[in-house]
Each structure stands twice: as C-alpha cells, then as structure tokens.
Amino acid sequence: MTGPGRARAVVEALRDVVGRAAAHVASADRDQAVAYDVASMSAAVAAAGELLDPGASYGAGYGAGRDAGYGADPDAGCDAGHSTGHGTDTGADHGADHGADHEADLALLYAADVAADLAGRLTGREALWGVDGTALDGVAAHVAAGRDPAFLERVAERVLATREAGPRHLSAELQLVRAAFREFAADRVAPVADRIHRDDEDIPADIIDGLAGMGCFGLSIPAEYGGAAEGDELAAMVVVTEELSRASLGAAGSLITRPEIIATAIARGGTEEQKRRWLPMIASGERLCAVAVTEPDFGSDVARITTSATRDGDEWVLNGVKTWCTFAGRAHYLLVLARTDPAGHRGLSLFVVDKPSFTGHEWRLTQEGGGSVEGRAIRTLGYRGMHSFEVRFDGWRVPAADLIGGDGGLGRGFYLQMQAFANARLQTAARAVGVMQSALELAVDYARQRSVFGRPLADYQLTRAKIARMAALTAACRAFTFAAARAVTAGDGQLEAAQVKQLACRAAEWVTREAQQLHGGYGYAEEYGISRLFVDARVLSIFEGADEVLALRVIARRLMKP
C-alpha cells in the first residue's frame, strides 16, 4: 500500500475509535479525565484528516495552487531573521514531483504518531472509552511504517533541505499576501524582536503604523466600513498572522487579534450608527483595540463575571476589575464585558470604552465627578511587547450610545463575545503555527551548523527524528487551521476553531521545546531567539480559551451531543 493509502487507513481507524468513545462517554463534567482525552484526540485526528488533503484545506474557497517544490517560499530560505548561509538550498532543486511524496510521508508520520498517542491514552481505560483494546490492530503495520526511524530520517532529509514543514497550497493572491508580510516582518519586526522581549519594551510605533498602512487591522471588516473583507478574509488573516508570529508573537503576531475580536462583535451586534462610527477607525489603525473580559476570580468562567454597569440617565457607570487585558495601554478602544443584570450569562452586555493611548506599563484616567480607570501591566515570562494589564474601573462613566447594540444589545454581550472568540481562537492557532515554523527553521539551521563528536548534529538519527516530527506537527496544524477558517466562513466552525486552537497551542509547546533542546546550552541563552519562542509558546494554551476548558466545555460537549 502507498503512503497516502496507509495514512488514510490509519486516520479512518482513528476516527472510528474517537467516534465510538464520544458516543460512549456519558458526561464531560463527570468523566473529565476521559472526556479530555477524547476531545484532544478528536482534534489530532481531525488535523490528520486535513493533512491527507491539504490542497482542499488551503485552496477550497480561496483558490488552490501548489508550490513548485518549495521554491515559491518568499524568503528563498534566507530571510533576515534566520539567514544561515544556506539560502540557495530552498528546495527548488527538488521539484514539485517530490513535494507530493513528501506530503504523503508527513501525513503517514503524523497519523502514526496520533495512533501511538491514542493507544497510550486508551490503555487501561478501554472500558471507560467503550472501545476494545484491539481497535487499532488492523492498522498496526501502517503505524509501524510511519514510526520507523529510517522513514523519519527520510522525511527529515527533505525538511533539512528546505527549512519548511511542507508545500503550501495558496492561491496566487494569498502567496502575494504572504510575501508582503514576510518581507515586512523581516525588515521591521525580526531586528527588534529579541530586544523587545529581553527589555519588555513597547512595540515600536513604526511596526503598528506599518501594519495599519498595509490594511492589517481591517482584514475582517467589510469594505463599506473601510475594511478589506471580501469573503476570504479568514484565509488572509491566517496567512498574515502566521507570518507576523514567525517573527515575533509579542511584537507583531498578536496585533490583529484584538481588532478582530472587537470588530466581529460590533459587526454582528452593533447598530448601523455604531458600525459607521467605530469600524472605519479600527480598520485604518487610527484606533487601536484591547479586550477586557477576564476577571481575577473568573477566567474562562465568563458567565460569572462581576464587573458591573449601572444605568444613570444617558450614561452607564462601570465598576470592577479586569485582568489580562492585553494591549490595554496602547489601545484607544476597550471592549468591556460587564453585568447589566444579575441574570447569569443573560445579564451581560458589551461596551466600547474610548480612552487615550498610553505607552509604558502604568496609566490612569480620571473624570469630572470622580470616576477613574487605571491600568497596571502584569510582568510575564514571555509574550512581551503587547503588555497584559490589570484594569480597574471605579465609577467610570460611559455614554449609553457606547453599549454595543444600544438598548437592543442589553443581555447580548455573552453571545457576541463567544462568537468573536471563534475568530480569535482560529487566529491563535495561526499564531501557534507561526511560532512552530520559526522554531523549526532555527532547529534546522542549528543542526546543520553545529558539530557534535566530530559530526554535524543534523547527521544523527535522533536529531532527524525530532525534526521530522516537528515538521509533521507544523504541517498538520497549518492544514487544520485553514480547514477551520473554511468552517467559520461557512457559518459555524465553533467546534473546528476550538479543536485547532487546542491542538496547535499544545503542539507549539512541544515543537519549541524540542528546538530549544537541539540547541543545547545555547537554547537557554537569551541571545538565541529560540529561548524567546519557547517562553512565548507557553502562553498559547492559556489565553483565548484555556486548553482544558476548550476540551471539556466546547469540544467534548459538541462531540457528545446526540
């Protein structure tokens, strides 16, 4: 059987196991340990399926095209951030015919790894899963083929030559988008990324202004409101986010997430007057955005937040504390979820709070009559540049016209926020893919340059096995991210967005860890970019929906729904 045939057989067997388990587990709340495993495996299996047909993932609805080998890579193997002297070895010499074979190999490798992971989670819990321990016996030979060290070495050979996880199936238009933002990231972001991280600096204005000039903040805003949305905006968002995150998660990769969240909420729930007042300013980058939802006592449990909004004539008065408000200092618009009624999640409403932009790590505003709002940056391990703030509202007055949806928006805040988070989760998956791609490139560069015991590090079987698995994970998450973008564009996609966010963010932790490990002691030094990628990746499984919450309260519940 061919590589694609082997991979397909494994994926079908995996789907069967996950499907039976989802039907068997009675309650995601009561059977949390098993439900978490089933939900996590469902995401991995879905990604394996998308990797089998990446052309559909990247191209359907957006226009598909196969890279000529990997020669269409805009950086030709030696962008400013990762130049290593190997720029001429871009994969163009290998030709497109080998690209298809490589994709098939990646699909088999990844499917086999998923099967091994599933078997480990299943062992000893067969009765809890409702699945016989021999469920994967029929594809054991295929799994063995995909995990054969000699096979992994063959896959790694291709990755070592190209610094890429696999061919990218993008339309001509999206290839141009990718090239433009990769060039911008190399010129503006990469040279300052390590300094911003090391010194916890603000993002330079020229990065923000440059992205605004490229239309970055209006990708999902309709043209009638000053944006660039034309039906394929989520695909463009995925491409742009990956390229910016490849250069730096904290200094660029997350800049379009906040405008994406707030613009989605306004577009879906705002009045026509609000759309025309706010969206053009967001699209142009004239007004920067932040989101204030999480509270010190309520993280993912959004329905229980206590920050209050009390009506007083033509104003609402905000009181309460929000935390982890990324970019709240530089932002002009804060999207604030507040309680306007005690009725649980039905008592929440969304406000747009207008404020001046502040640099630095602390800021404070006061109003006539004594109202105040202040922010203090929380020091973090990584993800620096954006700064995440604790924001305290004390009698802060907001015009009634700034309640999204006006009086008709009362009680709709929870629903609008959750809808906006679907796009944010998709974007976070793209951020994770960008971080993984960067780590893969650094690992390849270092392995090719470094000699250990008289041989290049890249010549060792274990090194090659690591690099092959890193590439397969990156390719699978990339394929699934585009598939999830299609699903969200089609009208729902909540499940796929949650799955790919959960999967890609955990994968980014493993990929950056392995890349750092290959660097040895140098990987622990701040002067090497891999150390920044490692600590940045750690936040991905926490924000925009924590790993466990997504698994139990979104993925598992949807899988188990009759």
Coordinates of C-alpha atoms in Angstrom, one line a residue:
M1 CA 0.0 0.0 0.0
T2 CA 1.2 3.5 -0.8
G3 CA 2.0 6.2 1.8
P4 CA -1.4 8.0 1.3
G5 CA -3.2 4.8 1.5
R6 CA -1.5 3.8 4.7
A7 CA -2.2 7.2 6.2
R8 CA -5.8 7.1 5.2
A9 CA -6.3 3.7 6.7
V10 CA -4.9 4.9 10.0
V11 CA -7.0 8.0 10.0
E12 CA -10.2 6.0 9.3
A13 CA -9.4 3.7 12.2
L14 CA -8.7 6.7 14.5
R15 CA -12.0 8.3 13.5
D16 CA -13.8 5.2 14.3
V17 CA -12.3 4.9 17.8
V18 CA -12.9 8.6 18.6
G19 CA -16.4 8.4 17.3
R20 CA -17.3 5.3 19.4
A21 CA -15.7 6.9 22.5
A22 CA -17.6 10.2 22.1
A23 CA -20.8 8.2 21.9
H24 CA -19.9 6.2 25.0
V25 CA -18.7 8.8 27.4
A26 CA -21.8 9.9 29.3
S27 CA -20.8 13.3 30.7
A28 CA -17.9 15.7 30.0
D29 CA -18.4 17.1 33.5
R30 CA -18.4 13.9 35.4
D31 CA -16.0 11.9 33.3
Q32 CA -13.5 14.7 32.9
A33 CA -10.3 12.7 32.5
V34 CA -11.6 10.5 29.7
A35 CA -13.6 13.3 28.1
Y36 CA -10.4 15.5 28.0
D37 CA -8.5 12.7 26.2
V38 CA -11.3 12.0 23.7
A39 CA -11.6 15.7 22.9
S40 CA -7.9 16.1 22.5
M41 CA -7.6 13.1 20.3
S42 CA -10.6 14.3 18.2
A43 CA -8.6 17.5 17.4
A44 CA -5.5 15.5 16.5
V45 CA -7.4 13.1 14.3
A46 CA -9.2 15.9 12.5
A47 CA -5.8 17.5 11.8
A48 CA -4.5 14.2 10.4
G49 CA -7.5 14.1 8.1
E50 CA -6.8 17.6 6.8
L51 CA -3.2 16.8 6.2
L52 CA -4.3 14.0 3.9
D53 CA -5.8 16.5 1.5
P54 CA -4.0 19.8 2.1
G55 CA -5.0 21.2 -1.2
A56 CA -8.6 21.3 -0.1
S57 CA -7.6 22.8 3.2
Y58 CA -5.6 25.7 1.8
G59 CA -7.3 26.2 -1.5
A60 CA -11.0 25.4 -1.5
G61 CA -12.9 28.6 -1.4
Y62 CA -9.7 30.6 -1.7
G63 CA -8.1 29.2 -4.9
A64 CA -5.5 26.4 -4.8
G65 CA -2.0 26.3 -6.0
R66 CA 0.9 24.0 -5.4
D67 CA 4.3 25.5 -4.7
A68 CA 7.0 24.5 -7.2
G69 CA 8.8 22.2 -4.8
Y70 CA 9.2 24.8 -2.1
G71 CA 10.7 27.4 -4.4
A72 CA 7.8 29.7 -4.0
D73 CA 8.8 30.4 -0.4
P74 CA 9.1 34.2 -0.4
D75 CA 12.2 34.2 1.7
A76 CA 14.0 31.8 -0.5
G77 CA 15.4 30.1 2.5
C78 CA 17.3 33.0 3.9
D79 CA 15.1 35.8 5.4
A80 CA 16.7 38.5 7.5
G81 CA 15.7 36.8 10.7
H82 CA 17.2 33.4 10.1
S83 CA 19.9 33.8 7.4
T84 CA 22.4 31.0 7.7
G85 CA 24.3 30.8 4.5
H86 CA 22.1 28.0 3.3
G87 CA 19.8 30.3 1.3
T88 CA 20.4 28.6 -2.1
D89 CA 19.2 25.2 -0.7
T90 CA 15.5 26.2 -0.9
G91 CA 14.0 23.1 -2.3
A92 CA 13.6 24.4 -5.9
D93 CA 16.1 21.9 -7.0
H94 CA 13.9 19.1 -5.7
G95 CA 10.9 19.9 -7.9
A96 CA 7.2 19.7 -7.4
D97 CA 7.0 15.9 -8.1
H98 CA 8.8 15.2 -4.8
G99 CA 6.6 17.6 -2.9
A100 CA 3.6 15.3 -3.2
D101 CA 5.6 12.4 -2.0
H102 CA 6.8 14.4 1.0
E103 CA 3.3 15.4 1.9
A104 CA 2.2 11.8 1.8
D105 CA 5.1 11.0 4.1
L106 CA 4.2 13.8 6.5
A107 CA 0.6 12.5 6.6
L108 CA 1.7 9.0 7.4
L109 CA 4.2 10.1 10.0
Y110 CA 1.6 12.3 11.8
A111 CA -1.2 9.8 11.6
A112 CA 1.1 7.1 13.1
D113 CA 2.1 9.5 15.9
V114 CA -1.5 10.2 16.7
A115 CA -2.3 6.5 16.7
A116 CA 0.6 5.9 19.2
D117 CA -0.7 8.8 21.4
L118 CA -4.3 7.4 21.3
A119 CA -3.1 3.9 22.1
G120 CA -1.3 5.3 25.2
R121 CA -4.4 7.1 26.4
L122 CA -6.6 4.1 25.7
T123 CA -4.5 1.5 27.5
G124 CA -6.0 0.6 30.9
R125 CA -9.2 2.7 30.2
E126 CA -10.8 0.6 27.5
A127 CA -14.0 0.2 29.4
L128 CA -14.2 3.9 30.1
W129 CA -13.7 4.7 26.4
G130 CA -16.1 1.9 25.3
V131 CA -13.5 0.7 22.9
D132 CA -11.8 -2.7 22.7
G133 CA -8.0 -2.7 23.2
T134 CA -7.6 -4.3 19.8
A135 CA -9.3 -1.4 17.9
L136 CA -6.1 -0.3 16.1
D137 CA -4.7 -3.8 15.5
G138 CA -5.9 -3.7 11.9
V139 CA -3.6 -0.8 11.1
A140 CA -0.6 -1.8 13.2
A141 CA 1.6 -2.4 10.2
H142 CA 0.8 1.1 8.8
V143 CA 1.5 2.6 12.2
A144 CA 4.8 0.7 12.4
A145 CA 5.7 2.0 8.9
G146 CA 5.0 5.6 9.9
R147 CA 7.1 5.3 13.1
D148 CA 10.1 3.5 11.5
P149 CA 13.2 5.6 12.4
A150 CA 14.5 5.1 8.9
F151 CA 11.3 6.5 7.5
L152 CA 11.6 9.5 9.8
E153 CA 15.2 10.1 8.6
R154 CA 13.9 10.2 5.0
V155 CA 11.3 12.8 5.9
A156 CA 13.9 14.9 7.8
E157 CA 16.2 14.9 4.7
R158 CA 13.6 17.0 2.9
V159 CA 13.0 19.3 5.8
L160 CA 16.7 19.8 6.3
A161 CA 17.0 20.9 2.7
T162 CA 14.1 23.3 2.7
R163 CA 13.6 24.6 6.3
E164 CA 9.8 24.1 5.6
A165 CA 7.3 21.7 7.0
G166 CA 5.8 21.0 3.6
P167 CA 4.5 22.7 0.4
R168 CA 1.9 25.4 0.9
H169 CA -1.3 25.4 -1.2
L170 CA -2.1 29.0 -1.6
S171 CA -3.9 31.0 -4.3
A172 CA -1.7 33.4 -6.2
E173 CA -3.3 36.3 -4.2
L174 CA -2.5 34.7 -0.9
Q175 CA 1.0 34.0 -2.0
L176 CA 1.4 37.7 -2.6
V177 CA -0.1 38.5 0.8
R178 CA 2.3 36.0 2.4
A179 CA 5.3 37.5 0.6
A180 CA 4.4 41.1 1.6
F181 CA 4.0 40.3 5.3
R182 CA 7.1 38.1 5.4
E183 CA 9.1 40.9 4.0
F184 CA 7.6 43.4 6.5
A185 CA 8.3 41.0 9.3
A186 CA 11.9 40.5 8.2
D187 CA 12.5 44.2 7.8
R188 CA 10.6 45.7 10.8
V189 CA 9.9 43.0 13.3
A190 CA 12.7 40.5 13.4
P191 CA 15.5 43.0 14.0
V192 CA 13.9 44.3 17.2
A193 CA 12.0 41.2 18.5
D194 CA 14.7 39.9 20.9
R195 CA 15.3 43.4 22.3
I196 CA 11.6 44.0 22.9
H197 CA 11.4 40.6 24.7
R198 CA 14.5 41.0 26.7
D199 CA 13.8 44.5 27.9
D200 CA 9.9 44.3 28.0
E201 CA 9.7 47.3 25.7
D202 CA 6.6 48.7 24.0
I203 CA 6.0 47.7 20.4
P204 CA 7.7 50.4 18.2
A205 CA 5.2 52.8 16.5
D206 CA 6.7 52.1 13.1
I207 CA 5.5 48.4 13.3
I208 CA 2.0 49.4 14.3
D209 CA 1.9 52.2 11.6
G210 CA 3.3 49.9 9.0
L211 CA 0.7 47.2 9.6
A212 CA -2.0 49.8 9.6
G213 CA -0.8 51.1 6.2
M214 CA -0.9 47.5 4.9
G215 CA -4.6 47.2 5.9
C216 CA -3.8 44.7 8.6
F217 CA -6.4 45.9 11.0
G218 CA -9.3 45.8 8.5
L219 CA -8.9 42.2 7.3
S220 CA -12.3 41.1 8.6
I221 CA -14.1 44.4 8.3
P222 CA -16.4 44.8 5.3
A223 CA -15.3 47.3 2.6
E224 CA -18.4 49.5 3.3
Y225 CA -16.9 50.3 6.7
G226 CA -13.3 50.8 5.5
G227 CA -12.0 47.3 5.7
A228 CA -10.8 44.7 3.2
A229 CA -13.1 41.8 3.8
E230 CA -14.2 40.1 0.6
G231 CA -15.3 36.6 1.6
D232 CA -11.8 35.1 2.1
E233 CA -10.7 37.3 4.9
L234 CA -10.1 34.5 7.3
A235 CA -7.7 32.8 5.0
A236 CA -5.8 36.1 4.6
M237 CA -5.9 36.5 8.4
V238 CA -4.4 33.1 8.9
V239 CA -1.6 33.8 6.4
V240 CA -0.8 37.3 7.9
T241 CA -0.9 36.1 11.5
E242 CA 1.4 33.2 10.8
E243 CA 4.0 35.4 9.1
L244 CA 3.9 38.0 11.8
S245 CA 4.1 35.4 14.6
R246 CA 7.0 33.7 12.9
A247 CA 9.0 36.9 13.5
S248 CA 7.6 37.6 17.0
L249 CA 4.4 36.6 18.8
G250 CA 4.6 39.5 21.3
A251 CA 5.9 42.2 19.0
A252 CA 3.6 41.6 15.9
G253 CA 1.8 38.3 15.8
S254 CA -1.0 39.3 18.2
L255 CA -1.6 42.8 17.0
I256 CA -4.5 41.9 14.8
T257 CA -6.3 39.7 17.3
R258 CA -7.9 42.4 19.4
P259 CA -9.2 44.4 16.4
E260 CA -10.5 41.1 15.1
I261 CA -12.5 40.4 18.3
I262 CA -13.9 43.9 18.7
A263 CA -14.7 44.3 15.0
T264 CA -16.6 41.0 15.0
A265 CA -18.6 41.9 18.0
I266 CA -19.5 45.3 16.5
A267 CA -20.3 43.9 13.1
R268 CA -22.6 41.3 14.5
G269 CA -24.2 43.2 17.3
G270 CA -23.8 46.9 16.7
T271 CA -26.2 49.4 15.4
E272 CA -25.6 50.9 11.9
E273 CA -24.5 54.1 13.5
Q274 CA -22.0 52.3 15.7
K275 CA -20.6 50.3 12.8
R276 CA -20.0 53.5 10.8
R277 CA -18.6 55.3 13.9
W278 CA -16.2 52.6 15.1
L279 CA -15.3 50.2 12.3
P280 CA -13.6 52.6 9.9
M281 CA -11.4 53.9 12.7
I282 CA -10.4 50.3 13.6
A283 CA -9.8 49.3 10.0
S284 CA -7.4 52.2 9.4
G285 CA -5.5 51.6 12.6
E286 CA -6.3 55.1 13.8
R287 CA -7.9 53.5 16.9
L288 CA -6.1 50.5 18.5
C289 CA -8.1 47.9 20.4
A290 CA -8.0 45.8 23.6
V291 CA -10.4 43.4 25.2
A292 CA -11.4 43.5 28.9
V293 CA -13.3 40.3 29.7
T294 CA -11.4 38.1 32.2
E295 CA -11.5 39.0 35.9
P296 CA -9.2 38.0 38.8
D297 CA -11.8 35.4 40.1
F298 CA -13.3 34.4 36.8
G299 CA -11.1 33.4 34.0
S300 CA -12.7 31.0 31.5
D301 CA -16.0 31.1 33.5
V302 CA -17.1 34.3 31.7
A303 CA -20.8 33.9 32.6
R304 CA -20.0 34.7 36.3
I305 CA -18.1 37.9 35.9
T306 CA -19.0 40.7 38.4
T307 CA -17.8 43.9 36.8
S308 CA -21.0 46.0 36.8
A309 CA -22.5 48.6 34.6
T310 CA -25.3 50.6 36.2
R311 CA -27.6 52.9 34.1
D312 CA -27.6 56.6 35.2
G313 CA -29.6 58.7 32.8
D314 CA -27.7 58.8 29.4
E315 CA -24.7 57.0 30.9
W316 CA -23.6 53.7 32.2
V317 CA -21.3 53.6 35.3
L318 CA -18.6 50.9 35.3
N319 CA -17.2 49.4 38.5
G320 CA -14.9 46.4 38.8
V321 CA -11.5 44.9 37.9
K322 CA -10.5 43.2 34.7
T323 CA -7.2 41.3 34.2
W324 CA -5.1 40.0 31.4
C325 CA -6.2 42.9 29.2
T326 CA -3.5 42.6 26.5
F327 CA -2.6 45.9 24.9
A328 CA -4.9 47.9 27.1
G329 CA -2.3 50.7 27.5
R330 CA -1.8 51.5 23.8
A331 CA -5.5 50.8 23.0
H332 CA -8.0 53.6 22.3
Y333 CA -11.0 51.2 22.4
L334 CA -11.5 48.8 25.3
L335 CA -14.2 46.1 24.6
V336 CA -15.6 45.7 28.1
L337 CA -18.0 42.9 29.1
A338 CA -20.0 44.0 32.1
R339 CA -23.0 42.9 34.1
T340 CA -26.1 44.9 33.4
D341 CA -28.5 42.4 35.1
P342 CA -28.0 39.7 37.7
A343 CA -29.4 37.0 35.4
G344 CA -26.3 34.9 34.8
H345 CA -24.9 35.0 31.3
R346 CA -28.1 36.6 30.0
G347 CA -27.3 39.7 32.1
L348 CA -24.0 40.6 30.4
S349 CA -23.6 43.4 27.9
L350 CA -20.7 44.7 25.8
F351 CA -19.4 48.3 25.9
V352 CA -16.8 50.1 23.9
V353 CA -14.8 52.3 26.2
D354 CA -13.0 55.2 24.5
K355 CA -9.7 56.2 26.0
P356 CA -6.4 57.9 25.1
S357 CA -3.4 55.7 24.1
F358 CA -0.6 55.3 26.7
T359 CA 2.9 53.8 26.4
G360 CA 4.6 52.1 29.2
H361 CA 3.5 49.8 32.0
E362 CA 1.1 52.0 34.0
W363 CA -1.6 54.6 33.2
R364 CA -4.5 56.3 34.9
L365 CA -7.5 58.4 33.8
T366 CA -10.0 60.5 35.8
Q367 CA -13.3 62.1 35.0
E368 CA -15.1 65.1 36.4
G369 CA -17.2 63.8 39.2
G370 CA -14.6 61.4 40.4
G371 CA -14.7 58.4 38.0
S372 CA -11.4 56.7 37.3
V373 CA -9.9 53.9 35.3
E374 CA -6.3 52.7 35.7
G375 CA -4.1 50.0 34.3
R376 CA -1.0 48.2 35.6
A377 CA 1.0 45.8 33.4
I378 CA 1.5 42.3 34.7
R379 CA 5.0 41.1 34.4
T380 CA 5.1 37.8 32.4
L381 CA 7.6 35.1 31.4
G382 CA 7.1 35.9 27.7
Y383 CA 4.7 37.4 25.2
R384 CA 6.2 40.8 25.9
G385 CA 5.7 44.0 23.9
M386 CA 1.9 43.9 24.0
H387 CA 1.8 44.1 27.8
S388 CA -1.1 42.5 29.6
F389 CA -2.8 44.8 32.1
E390 CA -5.0 44.6 35.1
V391 CA -7.6 47.4 34.6
R392 CA -9.6 48.8 37.4
F393 CA -12.9 50.8 36.8
D394 CA -14.1 53.0 39.6
G395 CA -17.3 54.9 38.8
W396 CA -16.2 55.3 35.2
R397 CA -18.9 56.8 33.1
V398 CA -19.6 55.5 29.6
P399 CA -22.2 57.1 27.2
A400 CA -25.3 55.0 26.7
A401 CA -24.5 55.2 22.9
D402 CA -21.4 53.1 23.6
L403 CA -23.3 50.0 24.6
I404 CA -23.0 47.7 21.6
G405 CA -26.4 47.3 20.0
G406 CA -27.8 50.2 22.1
D407 CA -30.7 49.2 24.3
G408 CA -31.3 46.3 22.0
G409 CA -27.8 45.0 22.9
L410 CA -28.7 44.6 26.6
G411 CA -28.1 41.0 27.7
R412 CA -26.4 40.0 24.4
G413 CA -22.8 40.5 25.5
F414 CA -22.1 36.9 26.3
Y415 CA -23.3 35.7 22.9
L416 CA -21.5 38.4 21.0
Q417 CA -18.3 37.7 22.9
M418 CA -18.4 34.0 22.3
Q419 CA -19.0 34.5 18.6
A420 CA -16.0 36.8 18.4
F421 CA -13.8 34.3 20.3
A422 CA -14.3 31.7 17.5
N423 CA -12.3 34.0 15.2
A424 CA -9.8 34.7 17.9
R425 CA -9.2 31.0 18.5
L426 CA -8.6 30.5 14.8
Q427 CA -6.2 33.3 14.8
T428 CA -4.4 31.9 17.9
A429 CA -3.9 28.6 16.1
A430 CA -2.3 30.6 13.2
R431 CA 0.0 32.3 15.8
A432 CA 1.0 28.9 17.1
V433 CA 1.8 27.7 13.6
G434 CA 4.0 30.8 13.0
V435 CA 5.9 30.1 16.2
M436 CA 6.3 26.4 15.3
Q437 CA 7.6 27.4 11.8
S438 CA 10.1 29.7 13.2
A439 CA 11.3 27.1 15.8
L440 CA 11.6 24.5 13.0
E441 CA 13.8 26.8 10.9
L442 CA 16.0 27.7 13.9
A443 CA 16.4 24.0 14.7
V444 CA 17.3 23.1 11.1
D445 CA 19.8 25.9 10.9
Y446 CA 21.5 25.0 14.2
A447 CA 21.5 21.3 13.4
R448 CA 23.2 21.9 10.1
Q449 CA 25.8 24.2 11.5
R450 CA 26.6 22.5 14.8
S451 CA 29.1 19.7 15.1
V452 CA 28.9 17.2 17.9
F453 CA 31.5 14.5 18.5
G454 CA 33.0 15.2 15.1
R455 CA 29.8 15.0 13.1
P456 CA 27.1 17.6 12.2
L457 CA 24.2 17.5 14.6
A458 CA 21.9 17.0 11.6
D459 CA 23.6 13.7 10.7
Y460 CA 22.3 11.9 13.9
Q461 CA 19.3 9.8 13.6
L462 CA 17.7 11.2 16.8
T463 CA 18.1 14.7 15.5
R464 CA 16.4 13.8 12.3
A465 CA 13.6 12.0 14.0
K466 CA 12.9 15.1 16.1
I467 CA 13.0 17.4 13.0
A468 CA 10.7 15.1 11.1
R469 CA 8.1 15.0 13.9
M470 CA 8.3 18.8 14.3
A471 CA 7.6 19.3 10.6
A472 CA 4.7 16.8 10.6
L473 CA 3.1 18.6 13.6
T474 CA 3.5 22.0 12.0
A475 CA 2.1 20.8 8.7
A476 CA -0.9 19.2 10.3
C477 CA -1.8 22.2 12.4
R478 CA -1.4 24.5 9.4
A479 CA -3.7 22.4 7.3
F480 CA -6.3 22.2 10.0
T481 CA -6.1 26.0 10.6
F482 CA -7.2 26.6 7.0
A483 CA -9.9 24.0 7.2
A484 CA -11.2 25.6 10.4
A485 CA -11.2 29.0 8.6
R486 CA -13.4 27.5 5.9
A487 CA -15.8 26.2 8.5
V488 CA -16.0 29.5 10.3
T489 CA -16.6 31.3 7.0
A490 CA -19.3 28.8 6.2
G491 CA -21.3 30.0 9.2
D492 CA -20.4 28.0 12.3
G493 CA -16.9 26.5 12.8
Q494 CA -17.1 26.8 16.6
L495 CA -16.0 23.2 17.1
E496 CA -13.2 23.3 14.5
A497 CA -11.9 26.6 15.8
A498 CA -11.8 25.2 19.4
Q499 CA -10.1 22.0 18.2
V500 CA -7.4 23.6 16.2
K501 CA -6.7 26.1 18.9
Q502 CA -6.3 23.4 21.5
L503 CA -4.2 21.2 19.2
A504 CA -1.9 23.8 17.7
C505 CA -1.1 25.6 21.0
R506 CA -0.1 22.3 22.7
A507 CA 1.9 21.4 19.6
A508 CA 3.8 24.7 19.7
E509 CA 5.0 24.0 23.3
W510 CA 6.4 20.6 22.1
V511 CA 8.0 21.9 18.9
T512 CA 9.7 24.9 20.6
R513 CA 10.9 22.7 23.5
E514 CA 12.5 20.2 21.1
A515 CA 14.0 23.0 19.0
Q516 CA 15.4 24.5 22.2
Q517 CA 16.7 21.1 23.3
L518 CA 18.6 20.7 20.0
H519 CA 20.4 24.0 20.7
G520 CA 21.8 22.6 24.0
G521 CA 23.1 25.2 26.4
Y522 CA 22.7 27.9 23.8
G523 CA 19.0 27.3 23.7
Y524 CA 18.8 28.6 27.3
A525 CA 20.6 31.9 26.4
E526 CA 18.5 35.0 25.7
E527 CA 20.8 35.9 22.8
Y528 CA 19.4 32.9 20.9
G529 CA 15.9 33.5 19.6
I530 CA 14.7 30.0 20.4
S531 CA 14.6 30.9 24.1
R532 CA 12.1 33.6 23.3
L533 CA 10.0 31.3 21.2
F534 CA 9.9 28.7 24.0
V535 CA 8.5 31.0 26.6
D536 CA 6.2 32.7 24.2
A537 CA 4.7 29.4 23.2
R538 CA 3.7 28.6 26.8
V539 CA 1.0 31.3 26.9
L540 CA -0.8 29.9 23.8
S541 CA -2.6 27.1 25.7
I542 CA -3.8 29.6 28.3
F543 CA -5.3 32.6 26.6
E544 CA -8.3 32.7 24.2
G545 CA -9.7 29.7 25.9
A546 CA -7.6 27.5 28.2
D547 CA -6.7 24.1 27.0
E548 CA -8.8 22.2 29.5
V549 CA -11.8 24.5 29.2
L550 CA -11.9 24.1 25.4
A551 CA -11.6 20.4 25.6
L552 CA -14.3 19.9 28.2
R553 CA -16.8 22.7 27.7
V554 CA -16.6 23.2 24.0
I555 CA -15.1 20.2 22.1
A556 CA -16.4 17.3 24.3
R557 CA -19.9 18.8 24.7
R558 CA -20.3 19.2 20.9
L559 CA -18.9 15.7 20.2
M560 CA -21.1 14.1 22.7
K561 CA -24.3 16.0 21.7
P562 CA -26.8 13.4 20.3

